[in-house]
Amino acid sequence: MPHDLNSDSEPTAELLEALLPILHRIHVERTLSPGKVGILRHVAENGRASTAELAVKVQVSPQAISLAARELEALGLVERIPDESDRRRSWIHPTEAGRLKLAEETRTGRAWLYEVVRERLTPEERQTLVSAIPVLRKLTAETASETPSTAASTPAPAPETASEEPHD
């Protein structure tokens, strides 16, 4: 029997237990890691980014971003362009191949979810899922006093059964 979210029980462990396998399955369907997809998504949406900006957005170290960017560059999915005013700095830009790969990775990840929602849920359950989306978005919405880096550093109780959270 599901927990009442208004009760004194802690629903976060059950929420993670429900969401993590879904996210894992979406990521299994893809050919790029969640971090690389996150990098591609950010530069595709913003046109360019520095490694420091990407490190904050994707929530990994600048060194990990540099390594991932080199790997994406070797695949022809991004390119590094030196900053015109500061030659020590470079910008990571998506290539057309990178935009196409991101679209493919997004379709691939979503295709499985679309199918299981369509096949396994009743129309009423699908409506319940649709109704829950604004509530779930509210969990990650930034407040005026919060930035992605402060939100990530805010301690949250970690359920004993949760493993590393995948990033999209």
Tab-separated table of C-alpha atoms in Angstrom:
chain	number	residue	atom	x	y	z
A	1	MET	CA	0.000	0.000	0.000
A	2	PRO	CA	1.483	3.385	-0.981
A	3	HIS	CA	2.390	5.888	1.722
A	4	ASP	CA	0.206	8.909	2.311
A	5	LEU	CA	2.395	11.886	1.389
A	6	ASN	CA	0.675	13.916	4.117
A	7	SER	CA	1.575	11.435	6.846
A	8	ASP	CA	4.623	11.629	9.092
A	9	SER	CA	6.361	8.911	7.065
A	10	GLU	CA	9.300	9.796	4.858
A	11	PRO	CA	8.225	9.443	1.201
A	12	THR	CA	11.589	10.328	-0.310
A	13	ALA	CA	12.984	6.795	-0.170
A	14	GLU	CA	9.943	5.412	-1.954
A	15	LEU	CA	10.059	8.239	-4.496
A	16	LEU	CA	13.694	7.441	-5.258
A	17	GLU	CA	12.968	3.708	-5.378
A	18	ALA	CA	10.293	4.441	-7.975
A	19	LEU	CA	12.214	7.002	-10.047
A	20	LEU	CA	15.751	5.597	-10.123
A	21	PRO	CA	14.899	2.401	-12.042
A	22	ILE	CA	12.987	4.484	-14.592
A	23	LEU	CA	15.909	6.868	-15.044
A	24	HIS	CA	18.351	3.949	-15.173
A	25	ARG	CA	16.331	2.266	-17.902
A	26	ILE	CA	16.137	5.474	-19.927
A	27	HIS	CA	19.918	5.849	-19.666
A	28	VAL	CA	20.545	2.190	-20.552
A	29	GLU	CA	18.763	2.774	-23.850
A	30	ARG	CA	21.222	5.561	-24.755
A	31	THR	CA	24.720	5.286	-26.206
A	32	LEU	CA	26.174	8.310	-24.374
A	33	SER	CA	26.565	8.689	-20.625
A	34	PRO	CA	24.100	10.920	-18.761
A	35	GLY	CA	26.877	13.459	-18.176
A	36	LYS	CA	27.731	13.704	-21.867
A	37	VAL	CA	24.040	14.030	-22.734
A	38	GLY	CA	23.834	16.819	-20.139
A	39	ILE	CA	26.771	18.616	-21.724
A	40	LEU	CA	25.296	18.283	-25.202
A	41	ARG	CA	21.884	19.443	-23.990
A	42	HIS	CA	23.318	22.513	-22.275
A	43	VAL	CA	25.416	23.662	-25.235
A	44	ALA	CA	22.619	22.889	-27.703
A	45	GLU	CA	20.203	25.029	-25.676
A	46	ASN	CA	22.676	27.841	-24.915
A	47	GLY	CA	24.921	27.832	-27.974
A	48	ARG	CA	28.171	27.680	-26.035
A	49	ALA	CA	29.538	27.159	-22.551
A	50	SER	CA	32.782	27.209	-20.637
A	51	THR	CA	33.993	24.165	-18.730
A	52	ALA	CA	33.315	25.997	-15.440
A	53	GLU	CA	29.719	26.730	-16.468
A	54	LEU	CA	29.201	23.120	-17.539
A	55	ALA	CA	30.695	21.808	-14.302
A	56	VAL	CA	28.072	23.729	-12.328
A	57	LYS	CA	25.231	22.755	-14.649
A	58	VAL	CA	26.097	19.057	-14.901
A	59	GLN	CA	27.326	18.943	-11.282
A	60	VAL	CA	30.715	17.363	-11.880
A	61	SER	CA	34.262	18.654	-11.564
A	62	PRO	CA	35.775	20.929	-14.227
A	63	GLN	CA	38.352	18.182	-14.861
A	64	ALA	CA	35.579	15.688	-15.617
A	65	ILE	CA	33.969	18.224	-17.960
A	66	SER	CA	37.296	18.717	-19.767
A	67	LEU	CA	37.676	14.972	-20.228
A	68	ALA	CA	34.070	14.522	-21.401
A	69	ALA	CA	34.374	17.521	-23.745
A	70	ARG	CA	37.549	16.036	-25.271
A	71	GLU	CA	35.712	12.756	-25.810
A	72	LEU	CA	32.718	14.547	-27.351
A	73	GLU	CA	35.108	16.567	-29.508
A	74	ALA	CA	36.821	13.366	-30.714
A	75	LEU	CA	33.376	12.072	-31.699
A	76	GLY	CA	32.724	15.284	-33.629
A	77	LEU	CA	29.807	16.256	-31.378
A	78	VAL	CA	31.299	19.482	-29.960
A	79	GLU	CA	34.097	21.836	-30.884
A	80	ARG	CA	36.259	24.082	-28.756
A	81	ILE	CA	36.547	27.645	-29.950
A	82	PRO	CA	39.066	30.004	-28.307
A	83	ASP	CA	37.584	33.104	-26.674
A	84	GLU	CA	38.287	36.158	-28.821
A	85	SER	CA	39.192	38.397	-25.880
A	86	ASP	CA	40.944	35.843	-23.641
A	87	ARG	CA	42.946	33.215	-25.543
A	88	ARG	CA	43.384	31.156	-22.342
A	89	ARG	CA	39.645	30.482	-22.338
A	90	SER	CA	37.755	28.381	-24.826
A	91	TRP	CA	34.077	27.850	-25.464
A	92	ILE	CA	32.474	24.501	-26.076
A	93	HIS	CA	30.038	24.686	-28.980
A	94	PRO	CA	27.762	21.957	-30.314
A	95	THR	CA	28.318	20.776	-33.851
A	96	GLU	CA	25.456	19.886	-36.164
A	97	ALA	CA	26.365	16.226	-35.558
A	98	GLY	CA	26.127	16.932	-31.811
A	99	ARG	CA	22.638	18.412	-32.177
A	100	LEU	CA	21.541	15.402	-34.205
A	101	LYS	CA	23.077	12.984	-31.676
A	102	LEU	CA	21.304	14.773	-28.811
A	103	ALA	CA	17.974	14.473	-30.625
A	104	GLU	CA	18.664	10.766	-31.238
A	105	GLU	CA	19.665	10.142	-27.608
A	106	THR	CA	16.573	11.994	-26.376
A	107	ARG	CA	14.264	10.016	-28.689
A	108	THR	CA	15.904	6.744	-27.702
A	109	GLY	CA	15.571	7.414	-23.989
A	110	ARG	CA	11.979	8.572	-24.273
A	111	ALA	CA	10.814	5.817	-26.639
A	112	TRP	CA	10.975	3.149	-23.951
A	113	LEU	CA	9.149	5.347	-21.436
A	114	TYR	CA	6.451	6.233	-23.959
A	115	GLU	CA	5.846	2.565	-24.713
A	116	VAL	CA	5.626	1.396	-21.101
A	117	VAL	CA	3.339	4.269	-20.125
A	118	ARG	CA	1.078	3.530	-23.100
A	119	GLU	CA	1.086	-0.239	-22.636
A	120	ARG	CA	1.121	-0.681	-18.856
A	121	LEU	CA	-0.942	2.202	-17.492
A	122	THR	CA	-4.676	2.605	-17.647
A	123	PRO	CA	-6.084	5.921	-18.888
A	124	GLU	CA	-6.789	6.855	-15.258
A	125	GLU	CA	-3.207	6.029	-14.226
A	126	ARG	CA	-1.864	8.093	-17.137
A	127	GLN	CA	-3.999	11.015	-15.951
A	128	THR	CA	-2.627	10.581	-12.424
A	129	LEU	CA	0.882	10.679	-13.880
A	130	VAL	CA	0.066	13.863	-15.822
A	131	SER	CA	-1.326	15.415	-12.630
A	132	ALA	CA	1.891	14.602	-10.747
A	133	ILE	CA	4.196	16.333	-13.244
A	134	PRO	CA	3.763	19.888	-11.843
A	135	VAL	CA	4.406	18.556	-8.342
A	136	LEU	CA	7.600	16.818	-9.462
A	137	ARG	CA	8.764	19.934	-11.325
A	138	LYS	CA	8.240	21.944	-8.160
A	139	LEU	CA	10.874	19.768	-6.438
A	140	THR	CA	13.573	21.040	-8.791
A	141	ALA	CA	12.325	24.576	-9.358
A	142	GLU	CA	14.832	27.141	-8.174
A	143	THR	CA	13.754	29.779	-5.730
A	144	ALA	CA	15.028	33.352	-5.911
A	145	SER	CA	17.656	32.603	-3.259
A	146	GLU	CA	18.776	29.349	-4.827
A	147	THR	CA	21.177	28.685	-7.689
A	148	PRO	CA	22.009	25.277	-9.158
A	149	SER	CA	25.213	25.157	-7.101
A	150	THR	CA	23.485	26.045	-3.814
A	151	ALA	CA	20.632	23.682	-4.553
A	152	ALA	CA	23.125	20.877	-5.164
A	153	SER	CA	24.991	21.632	-1.956
A	154	THR	CA	21.870	21.674	0.211
A	155	PRO	CA	22.055	18.498	2.270
A	156	ALA	CA	19.181	16.101	1.877
A	157	PRO	CA	18.544	12.889	3.753
A	158	ALA	CA	19.912	10.018	1.715
A	159	PRO	CA	17.885	6.834	1.697
A	160	GLU	CA	19.867	3.751	2.539
A	161	THR	CA	18.812	1.994	-0.649
A	162	ALA	CA	19.582	4.807	-3.058
A	163	SER	CA	22.614	4.590	-5.269
A	164	GLU	CA	24.188	7.376	-7.305
A	165	GLU	CA	21.519	9.484	-8.910
A	166	PRO	CA	21.737	9.561	-12.691
A	167	HIS	CA	21.969	12.957	-14.394
A	168	ASP	CA	20.190	13.778	-17.556
